[in-house]
Tab-separated table of C-alpha atoms in Angstrom:
chain	number	residue	atom	x	y	z
A	232	MET	CA	124.279	92.163	75.723
A	233	ALA	CA	124.269	95.690	76.925
A	234	VAL	CA	124.872	96.245	80.364
A	235	THR	CA	123.060	98.754	82.339
A	236	PRO	CA	125.522	101.079	84.290
A	237	SER	CA	125.664	100.815	88.084
A	238	SER	CA	124.719	104.551	88.662
A	239	LEU	CA	121.471	103.977	86.553
A	240	ASN	CA	120.813	100.581	88.216
A	241	GLN	CA	121.186	102.387	91.621
A	242	LEU	CA	118.817	105.060	90.442
A	243	ILE	CA	116.213	102.359	89.488
A	244	GLU	CA	116.380	100.407	92.778
A	245	ALA	CA	116.315	103.686	94.704
A	246	LEU	CA	112.976	104.561	93.082
A	247	ARG	CA	111.369	101.351	94.006
A	248	VAL	CA	111.146	102.400	97.489
A	249	LEU	CA	107.953	104.272	96.333
A	250	PRO	CA	104.799	102.624	97.093
A	251	GLY	CA	103.184	101.028	94.048
A	252	VAL	CA	106.436	101.368	91.976
A	253	GLY	CA	107.870	98.233	90.506
A	254	PRO	CA	111.057	97.459	88.461
A	255	LYS	CA	109.064	98.626	85.042
A	256	SER	CA	107.793	101.914	86.581
A	257	ALA	CA	111.091	102.652	88.158
A	258	THR	CA	112.932	101.978	84.934
A	259	ARG	CA	110.538	104.513	83.245
A	260	MET	CA	110.780	107.061	85.867
A	261	ALA	CA	114.609	106.941	85.729
A	262	TYR	CA	114.801	107.242	82.113
A	263	HIS	CA	112.424	110.164	81.987
A	264	LEU	CA	114.356	112.037	84.736
A	265	LEU	CA	117.806	111.380	82.967
A	266	GLN	CA	116.560	111.980	79.424
A	267	ARG	CA	113.805	114.434	79.430
A	268	ASP	CA	114.079	116.391	82.883
A	269	GLN	CA	117.513	116.604	84.211
A	270	GLY	CA	116.675	120.028	85.951
A	271	GLY	CA	113.657	118.298	87.589
A	272	ALA	CA	115.750	115.386	88.712
A	273	VAL	CA	118.328	117.789	90.490
A	274	ASN	CA	115.462	119.644	92.082
A	275	LEU	CA	113.920	116.393	93.264
A	276	ALA	CA	117.373	115.236	94.656
A	277	HIS	CA	117.771	118.610	96.616
A	278	ALA	CA	114.166	118.432	97.910
A	279	LEU	CA	114.685	115.206	99.333
A	280	GLU	CA	117.745	115.795	100.898
A	281	TYR	CA	116.399	119.150	102.318
A	282	ALA	CA	113.325	117.507	103.640
A	283	ILE	CA	115.135	114.653	105.132
A	284	ALA	CA	117.556	116.832	106.795
A	285	THR	CA	115.034	119.726	108.079
A	286	LEU	CA	111.849	117.906	108.771
A	287	LYS	CA	111.252	116.395	112.171
A	288	HIS	CA	108.262	115.438	114.379
A	289	CYS	CA	106.579	118.077	116.492
A	290	ARG	CA	107.437	117.549	120.030
A	291	HIS	CA	103.961	117.984	121.093
A	292	CYS	CA	101.615	116.495	118.094
A	293	ASN	CA	104.162	114.166	116.304
A	294	THR	CA	103.420	115.934	112.934
A	295	PHE	CA	106.062	116.933	110.444
A	296	THR	CA	107.536	120.320	111.133
A	297	GLU	CA	110.890	121.967	110.704
A	298	ALA	CA	110.862	123.630	114.164
A	299	GLU	CA	110.886	121.833	117.626
A	300	VAL	CA	107.051	122.730	117.888
A	301	CYS	CA	104.707	123.029	115.044
A	302	ASP	CA	102.843	126.329	114.225
A	303	ILE	CA	99.293	124.812	115.625
A	304	CYS	CA	100.835	123.579	118.833
A	305	ALA	CA	102.809	126.939	119.449
A	306	ASP	CA	99.616	129.019	118.959
A	307	GLU	CA	98.522	130.251	122.169
A	308	GLN	CA	95.017	131.249	121.034
A	309	ARG	CA	93.906	127.621	120.498
A	310	ASP	CA	91.947	125.674	123.126
A	311	HIS	CA	94.624	123.604	125.117
A	312	SER	CA	91.977	121.494	126.677
A	313	LYS	CA	90.862	119.531	123.641
A	314	LEU	CA	93.007	117.122	121.678
A	315	CYS	CA	92.006	115.859	118.479
A	316	VAL	CA	93.802	112.217	117.393
A	317	VAL	CA	94.160	111.702	113.731
A	318	GLU	CA	96.044	108.990	111.811
A	319	MET	CA	97.963	111.176	109.213
A	320	PRO	CA	99.091	114.765	108.678
A	321	THR	CA	96.731	114.844	105.657
A	322	ASP	CA	93.771	114.130	108.162
A	323	LEU	CA	94.929	116.959	110.387
A	324	MET	CA	94.998	119.242	107.332
A	325	MET	CA	91.446	118.205	106.482
A	326	VAL	CA	90.071	118.602	109.984
A	327	GLU	CA	91.901	122.111	110.004
A	328	GLN	CA	90.173	123.301	106.866
A	329	THR	CA	86.801	122.756	108.465
A	330	LEU	CA	87.541	125.670	111.028
A	331	ALA	CA	85.159	123.605	113.331
A	332	PHE	CA	87.866	122.807	115.736
A	333	HIS	CA	89.927	125.030	117.758
A	334	GLY	CA	91.884	122.684	120.054
A	335	LEU	CA	95.155	120.870	119.415
A	336	TYR	CA	96.018	117.829	117.628
A	337	PHE	CA	98.135	114.567	117.922
A	338	VAL	CA	99.020	112.692	114.788
A	339	LEU	CA	99.519	108.898	115.219
A	340	MET	CA	101.460	108.571	111.873
A	341	GLY	CA	99.590	105.193	111.272
A	342	ARG	CA	96.749	103.126	112.652
A	343	LEU	CA	96.711	99.669	114.132
A	344	SER	CA	96.253	97.013	111.574
A	345	PRO	CA	96.421	93.626	113.263
A	346	LEU	CA	96.244	91.591	110.028
A	347	ASP	CA	99.174	93.553	108.766
A	348	GLY	CA	101.118	93.055	111.900
A	349	ILE	CA	101.010	96.724	112.972
A	350	GLY	CA	100.438	96.652	116.794
A	351	PRO	CA	100.362	99.230	119.483
A	352	LYS	CA	103.955	99.464	119.542
A	353	ASP	CA	104.506	100.424	116.057
A	354	ILE	CA	102.349	103.865	116.307
A	355	ALA	CA	103.009	106.627	118.620
A	356	LEU	CA	100.844	105.595	121.451
A	357	GLU	CA	103.234	106.172	124.202
A	358	ARG	CA	103.845	109.837	123.082
A	359	LEU	CA	100.019	110.343	122.840
A	360	LEU	CA	99.576	108.895	126.521
A	361	THR	CA	102.342	111.453	127.669
A	362	ARG	CA	100.667	114.166	125.570
A	363	ALA	CA	97.104	113.639	126.662
A	364	SER	CA	98.242	113.426	130.390
A	365	ASP	CA	99.824	116.976	130.579
A	366	GLY	CA	96.924	118.009	132.921
A	367	GLU	CA	95.737	120.738	130.415
A	368	VAL	CA	93.756	118.127	128.138
A	369	GLN	CA	90.059	117.756	129.292
A	370	GLU	CA	88.807	115.882	126.270
A	371	VAL	CA	90.491	113.702	123.629
A	372	VAL	CA	88.487	113.475	120.413
A	373	LEU	CA	89.118	110.323	118.286
A	374	ALA	CA	89.128	111.386	114.556
A	375	THR	CA	90.556	108.075	113.081
A	376	ASN	CA	89.038	106.787	110.077
A	377	PHE	CA	85.797	104.949	109.811
A	378	THR	CA	87.661	101.818	108.366
A	379	VAL	CA	87.734	98.629	110.365
A	380	GLU	CA	91.369	99.438	111.285
A	381	GLY	CA	90.560	102.938	112.205
A	382	GLU	CA	87.718	101.778	114.358
A	383	ALA	CA	89.953	99.134	116.013
A	384	THR	CA	92.550	101.918	116.743
A	385	ALA	CA	89.819	104.127	118.186
A	386	HIS	CA	88.701	101.433	120.488
A	387	TYR	CA	92.194	100.483	121.756
A	388	LEU	CA	92.883	104.458	122.177
A	389	SER	CA	89.447	104.977	124.043
A	390	GLU	CA	90.310	101.886	126.428
A	391	MET	CA	93.883	103.221	127.097
A	392	LEU	CA	93.025	106.879	127.739
A	393	ARG	CA	89.721	106.253	129.945
A	394	ALA	CA	91.844	103.779	131.986
A	395	ARG	CA	93.812	107.020	132.792
A	396	GLY	CA	90.661	108.924	133.693
A	397	LEU	CA	90.561	111.093	130.561
A	398	SER	CA	87.237	111.930	128.921
A	399	VAL	CA	87.236	110.382	125.221
A	400	SER	CA	84.944	111.191	122.391
A	401	ARG	CA	84.568	109.899	118.790
A	402	ILE	CA	83.553	112.048	115.816
A	403	ALA	CA	80.175	111.175	114.355
A	404	ARG	CA	79.435	109.051	111.326
A	405	GLY	CA	76.233	109.037	109.275
A	406	LEU	CA	74.549	110.997	106.300
A	407	PRO	CA	76.833	113.336	104.600
A	408	VAL	CA	75.719	117.070	104.986
A	409	GLY	CA	72.941	117.782	102.445
A	410	GLY	CA	72.589	113.848	101.807
A	411	GLU	CA	69.418	112.672	100.554
A	412	LEU	CA	68.142	109.197	101.775
A	413	GLU	CA	67.186	108.454	98.249
A	414	HIS	CA	70.772	108.625	96.818
A	415	VAL	CA	72.830	107.565	99.909
A	416	ASP	CA	74.305	104.231	100.004
A	417	PRO	CA	72.712	101.509	102.138
A	418	GLY	CA	75.569	100.768	104.329
A	419	THR	CA	75.973	104.380	105.464
A	420	LEU	CA	71.887	104.559	105.938
A	421	ALA	CA	71.851	101.454	107.849
A	422	GLN	CA	74.723	102.528	110.153
A	423	ALA	CA	72.912	105.967	110.588
A	424	LEU	CA	69.753	104.085	111.797
A	425	VAL	CA	71.911	101.964	114.135
A	426	GLU	CA	73.594	104.978	115.632
A	427	ARG	CA	70.663	107.189	115.749
A	428	ARG	CA	70.411	109.637	118.621
A	429	HIS	CA	67.790	110.650	120.934
A	430	LEU	CA	66.240	114.028	120.596
B	91	MET	CA	73.616	99.031	95.532
B	92	ALA	CA	75.561	97.578	92.588
B	93	VAL	CA	78.934	98.952	91.642
B	94	ALA	CA	79.296	97.432	88.347
B	95	LYS	CA	82.219	98.110	86.097
B	96	LYS	CA	82.587	96.765	82.597
B	97	PRO	CA	85.620	94.386	82.127
B	98	ARG	CA	88.104	96.144	79.976
B	99	ARG	CA	89.031	93.094	77.987
B	100	LYS	CA	86.584	91.539	75.562
B	101	ALA	CA	84.160	89.482	77.725
B	102	LEU	CA	85.469	86.049	76.657
B	103	ALA	CA	82.862	83.441	76.767
B	104	ASP	CA	85.317	80.801	78.219
B	105	THR	CA	86.619	83.148	81.028
B	106	PRO	CA	85.347	81.784	84.324
B	107	ARG	CA	82.831	83.975	85.976
B	108	VAL	CA	81.119	83.945	89.468
B	109	ASP	CA	77.792	85.794	89.744
B	110	ALA	CA	76.569	87.173	92.996
B	111	GLN	CA	78.378	85.014	95.366
B	112	PRO	CA	77.725	85.427	99.110
B	113	ALA	CA	80.973	86.683	100.611
B	114	LEU	CA	82.737	88.696	103.292
B	115	VAL	CA	85.964	90.624	102.820
B	116	LEU	CA	88.732	89.405	105.364
B	117	HIS	CA	91.339	91.871	104.526
B	118	GLN	CA	91.992	94.621	101.726
B	119	GLN	CA	95.066	96.808	100.904
B	120	PRO	CA	95.754	99.372	98.324
B	121	TYR	CA	97.020	97.831	95.081
B	122	ARG	CA	98.873	99.606	92.329
B	123	GLU	CA	97.841	103.331	91.738
B	124	THR	CA	93.917	103.176	92.178
B	125	SER	CA	93.044	99.513	92.967
B	126	ARG	CA	92.424	97.478	96.023
B	127	LEU	CA	93.539	93.901	96.714
B	128	LEU	CA	90.786	91.974	98.423
B	129	ASP	CA	91.115	88.746	100.520
B	130	VAL	CA	87.608	87.330	100.421
B	131	PHE	CA	85.847	84.394	101.813
B	132	SER	CA	83.203	83.353	99.778
B	133	ARG	CA	80.615	80.517	100.338
B	134	ASP	CA	81.173	78.457	97.461
B	135	HIS	CA	84.561	79.333	96.398
B	136	GLY	CA	86.401	79.712	99.697
B	137	ARG	CA	89.073	82.238	100.130
B	138	VAL	CA	89.770	84.147	96.833
B	139	ALA	CA	92.181	87.003	95.814
B	140	ILE	CA	90.287	89.637	94.142
B	141	VAL	CA	91.315	92.921	92.706
B	142	ALA	CA	88.789	95.691	92.904
B	143	ARG	CA	89.853	98.070	89.983
B	144	GLY	CA	89.439	101.910	90.909
B	145	ALA	CA	88.167	101.152	94.182
B	146	GLN	CA	90.933	103.232	95.792
B	147	ARG	CA	90.165	106.431	93.746
B	148	PRO	CA	88.591	109.430	95.739
B	149	GLY	CA	84.710	109.113	95.516
B	150	SER	CA	84.591	105.549	94.448
B	151	GLN	CA	81.285	104.023	95.307
B	152	ALA	CA	82.986	100.611	96.043
B	153	ARG	CA	84.503	102.319	99.086
B	154	ALA	CA	81.344	102.239	101.015
B	155	VAL	CA	80.236	98.759	99.951
B	156	LEU	CA	83.690	96.734	100.289
B	157	LEU	CA	83.885	96.892	104.256
B	158	GLY	CA	85.047	94.042	106.509
B	159	PHE	CA	82.478	92.124	108.489
B	160	GLN	CA	79.685	93.056	106.060
B	161	PRO	CA	77.684	90.380	104.195
B	162	LEU	CA	78.226	91.136	100.318
B	163	LEU	CA	77.207	89.696	97.118
B	164	LEU	CA	80.300	89.684	94.928
B	165	SER	CA	80.737	88.902	91.130
B	166	TRP	CA	84.087	88.505	89.860
B	167	PHE	CA	85.889	87.043	86.745
B	168	GLY	CA	89.245	85.511	85.786
B	169	ALA	CA	91.050	82.257	85.139
B	170	GLY	CA	94.191	82.897	87.030
B	171	GLU	CA	94.730	83.086	90.943
B	172	LEU	CA	94.033	86.633	90.979
B	173	LYS	CA	90.410	87.462	90.053
B	174	THR	CA	88.992	90.775	88.737
B	175	LEU	CA	85.978	92.190	90.779
B	176	HIS	CA	82.961	92.801	88.385
B	177	ALA	CA	80.170	93.941	90.930
B	178	ALA	CA	79.912	94.242	94.603
B	179	GLU	CA	76.310	94.405	96.332
B	180	TRP	CA	75.849	95.285	100.056
B	181	GLN	CA	73.491	92.844	101.647
B	182	GLY	CA	73.192	94.416	104.998
B	183	GLY	CA	71.537	92.919	108.009
B	184	ILE	CA	74.772	93.092	110.221
B	185	ALA	CA	75.675	96.139	112.007
B	186	GLN	CA	79.189	97.232	111.981
B	187	LEU	CA	81.469	95.870	114.381
B	188	ALA	CA	82.947	98.072	116.995
B	189	GLY	CA	84.998	97.863	120.245
B	190	LEU	CA	85.957	94.420	121.577
B	191	PRO	CA	83.706	92.443	119.145
B	192	LEU	CA	85.435	94.302	116.250
B	193	LEU	CA	88.942	93.041	117.679
B	194	CYS	CA	87.452	89.407	118.085
B	195	GLY	CA	86.362	89.806	114.345
B	196	PHE	CA	90.036	90.455	113.383
B	197	TYR	CA	91.072	87.464	115.217
B	198	LEU	CA	88.640	85.347	113.289
B	199	ASN	CA	89.911	86.779	110.233
B	200	GLU	CA	93.689	86.232	111.087
B	201	LEU	CA	92.801	82.576	112.033
B	202	LEU	CA	91.300	81.998	108.353
B	203	GLN	CA	94.130	83.891	106.765
B	204	ARG	CA	96.568	81.735	108.396
B	205	LEU	CA	94.708	78.307	108.398
B	206	LEU	CA	92.418	78.238	105.388
B	207	PRO	CA	94.183	77.650	101.865
B	208	ARG	CA	93.199	79.735	98.916
B	209	ASP	CA	90.521	78.508	96.511
B	210	ALA	CA	89.242	75.528	98.776
B	211	PRO	CA	85.459	75.808	99.121
B	212	ASN	CA	84.338	75.078	102.696
B	213	PRO	CA	80.601	76.144	102.901
B	214	PRO	CA	80.057	74.763	106.306
B	215	LEU	CA	83.062	77.008	107.530
B	216	PHE	CA	81.707	79.976	105.732
B	217	ALA	CA	78.390	79.287	107.648
B	218	ALA	CA	80.128	79.084	110.740
B	219	TYR	CA	82.123	82.387	110.068
B	220	PHE	CA	78.881	84.209	109.204
B	221	GLU	CA	77.222	83.136	112.334
B	222	ALA	CA	80.061	84.294	114.439
B	223	ILE	CA	80.202	87.558	112.887
B	224	GLN	CA	76.430	87.974	113.267
B	225	ALA	CA	76.664	87.084	116.876
B	226	LEU	CA	79.448	89.478	117.579
B	227	SER	CA	77.617	92.335	116.029
B	228	LEU	CA	74.617	91.697	118.439
B	229	LEU	CA	77.212	92.056	121.449
B	230	PRO	CA	77.404	95.255	123.615
B	231	ARG	CA	80.661	97.115	123.014
B	232	GLU	CA	81.727	96.998	126.551
B	233	PRO	CA	84.574	94.763	127.681
B	234	GLY	CA	83.235	91.795	129.482
B	235	ALA	CA	80.850	91.060	126.546
B	236	GLU	CA	80.370	87.286	125.994
B	237	VAL	CA	82.676	87.039	123.185
B	238	GLU	CA	84.407	83.810	124.550
B	239	PRO	CA	81.587	81.147	123.565
B	240	ILE	CA	81.465	82.720	119.992
B	241	LEU	CA	85.122	82.647	119.415
B	242	ARG	CA	85.387	78.907	120.849
B	243	ARG	CA	82.352	77.780	118.732
B	244	PHE	CA	84.123	79.231	115.560
B	245	GLU	CA	87.500	77.668	116.411
B	246	LEU	CA	85.780	74.276	116.938
B	247	ALA	CA	84.164	74.483	113.448
B	248	LEU	CA	87.366	75.714	111.906
B	249	LEU	CA	89.289	72.751	113.415
B	250	SER	CA	86.801	70.188	112.427
B	251	SER	CA	86.240	71.543	109.110
B	252	LEU	CA	89.804	71.410	108.217
B	253	GLY	CA	90.068	68.054	109.624
B	254	TYR	CA	92.441	69.095	112.749
B	255	ALA	CA	89.906	67.996	115.320
B	256	PRO	CA	90.545	64.832	117.116
B	257	ASP	CA	88.008	62.320	118.247
B	258	TRP	CA	86.940	64.101	121.565
B	259	ARG	CA	86.071	60.649	123.353
B	260	ILE	CA	89.372	58.880	122.746
B	261	THR	CA	93.063	59.867	124.162
B	262	ALA	CA	96.230	59.566	121.913
B	263	GLU	CA	96.716	56.221	123.603
B	264	GLY	CA	93.269	54.926	122.471
B	265	GLN	CA	91.854	54.997	125.941
B	266	ALA	CA	88.153	56.303	126.482
B	267	VAL	CA	88.032	60.006	127.999
B	268	GLN	CA	86.888	59.770	131.588
B	269	PRO	CA	84.714	62.659	132.757
B	270	ARG	CA	86.657	63.498	136.043
B	271	GLN	CA	90.033	63.402	134.460
B	272	ARG	CA	91.597	66.470	132.882
B	273	TYR	CA	93.299	66.583	129.498
B	274	GLY	CA	95.663	68.532	127.240
B	275	PHE	CA	96.717	68.451	123.678
B	276	GLU	CA	99.954	67.043	122.506
B	277	PRO	CA	100.723	68.203	118.911
B	278	GLY	CA	100.908	65.173	116.491
B	279	SER	CA	99.438	62.661	118.778
B	280	GLY	CA	96.257	64.003	120.390
B	281	LEU	CA	94.584	64.166	123.765
B	282	THR	CA	96.772	63.312	126.714
B	283	PRO	CA	95.821	63.047	130.228
B	284	SER	CA	96.983	66.169	132.156
B	285	GLY	CA	97.933	66.409	135.753
B	286	THR	CA	97.607	69.953	136.075
B	287	ARG	CA	94.621	72.169	136.771
B	288	ALA	CA	95.112	74.028	133.386
B	289	GLY	CA	93.757	70.846	131.551
B	290	CYS	CA	90.248	70.638	130.060
B	291	PRO	CA	87.904	68.224	131.984
B	292	GLY	CA	86.714	65.364	130.214
B	293	GLU	CA	83.107	66.043	130.932
B	294	ALA	CA	83.389	68.946	128.549
B	295	LEU	CA	85.017	66.884	125.895
B	296	LEU	CA	82.331	64.329	125.996
B	297	ALA	CA	79.800	67.121	125.872
B	298	LEU	CA	81.476	68.528	122.669
B	299	ALA	CA	81.666	64.914	121.346
B	300	ALA	CA	77.795	64.592	121.829
B	301	GLY	CA	77.331	67.981	120.015
B	302	SER	CA	76.730	70.121	122.912
B	303	LEU	CA	78.140	73.733	122.231
B	304	GLU	CA	76.578	75.182	125.444
B	305	PRO	CA	78.660	78.146	126.667
B	306	GLN	CA	79.522	76.086	130.180
B	307	TRP	CA	81.273	73.544	127.886
B	308	LEU	CA	82.812	75.928	125.374
B	309	LEU	CA	84.319	77.940	128.296
B	310	GLN	CA	86.292	74.999	129.558
B	311	VAL	CA	88.027	74.004	126.336
B	312	LYS	CA	89.944	77.379	125.724
B	313	PRO	CA	93.266	76.034	127.023
B	314	LEU	CA	93.009	73.062	124.903
B	315	MET	CA	91.948	75.087	121.747
B	316	ARG	CA	94.792	77.599	122.377
B	317	GLN	CA	97.338	74.507	122.376
B	318	MET	CA	95.668	73.000	119.147
B	319	ILE	CA	95.743	76.463	117.474
B	320	ALA	CA	99.265	77.264	118.342
B	321	SER	CA	100.582	74.028	117.086
B	322	LEU	CA	98.712	74.689	113.658
B	323	ILE	CA	99.940	78.182	113.032
B	324	GLY	CA	103.631	77.615	113.875
B	325	ALA	CA	106.279	79.749	115.252
B	326	ASN	CA	104.767	83.247	114.116
B	327	PRO	CA	102.227	84.174	116.721
B	328	LEU	CA	98.798	85.551	115.913
B	329	HIS	CA	99.037	89.402	115.913
B	330	THR	CA	95.404	89.787	117.024
B	331	ARG	CA	95.873	87.631	119.906
B	332	GLN	CA	98.754	89.842	121.153
B	333	LEU	CA	96.608	92.941	120.657
B	334	LEU	CA	93.842	91.513	122.880
B	335	ILE	CA	96.294	90.584	125.554
B	336	ASP	CA	97.841	94.149	125.301
B	337	LEU	CA	94.490	95.752	125.650
B	338	GLN	CA	93.651	93.591	128.725
B	339	ARG	CA	96.817	94.887	130.193
B	340	LEU	CA	95.721	98.557	129.987
């Protein structure tokens, strides 16, 4: 019986840390890298090593950055009285693309998920509290996802921040921009009716 | 709205199929590249594990339908332990939970995940769960909302439908429960007279035995329920209970 060399085995095992990659996919990836794309494999190894060595969390907003403080937090032009809380760095990028928010951010790097055993101690709540209580922040905007976990996180954060006298708001939910009632899904429309606002 | 997807395999006549089954999603997580793994509580088939193919794709219509605490009509097929979702239809009628009622909803889901075995149909418990979610959705979001009677009613339904509830009129030693005595719960034996003030008054137990689920009695059985549930779930504590405790400490 042919024995897989140990370095190959090690590579396959290492690839399995990726989400959604089982032993079969890991084996396929390993053979592809070694057989078809050795240059790519070297690049990947360097990029991983470089990222691990240089990336850290921004001292203010907790997102990934190479400097002590990220570019957004270091920008003096931004509105320091508003703090937008998001789950992940990708969410921050999306909000940033809207050009509708000029304040600063805080990235939780996760969400509360009681059924997965992810509690308040597993996300950066303590750091958010310190950040939001700096005296400059007037309003905290909660922009966690509108999933049940995101909503639970928003509730927990609002209780926590309001207990310290901070003003808290939540981004709105409802019909998409340009949405027609005829084509929107009934769950969204139902919630838009529940959360209708007075004019 | 129906999110229908043709099964990729040939539709085999003998593949078990379930059509338009009333159900709620207890929990969901990403599965493989673009799918989601659902833990579903259905009326006639109990807790079922179902894969929703493609539900994790951006723009998937299933995303807006497969929400927790929302009544759905689910259709699935498959002979194995893991079923494949065929269609999901949103039924409506229950506003999405938020605030404290939402966290309580998670507590109910965790209880079900921990105590209700897979593929064991339990229509009375499904009805109790549905009622509890509906009642939670009608509460205001502020703390102090009347969640306690709803939780106790569901815990009682859960314990009795799974066969864990003792006879509320008789102690472990076979004596009749006295209205003025207080009682605790001893795992493995049953109700025992309790000397401390923390025990549950006998009159509340007798009211439960008579089928009275009035809030005044339900509020009294909380310590007893806690002891009974703690003895069932074992060493791993409930995450949602810890979360509610943390929240109260803020």
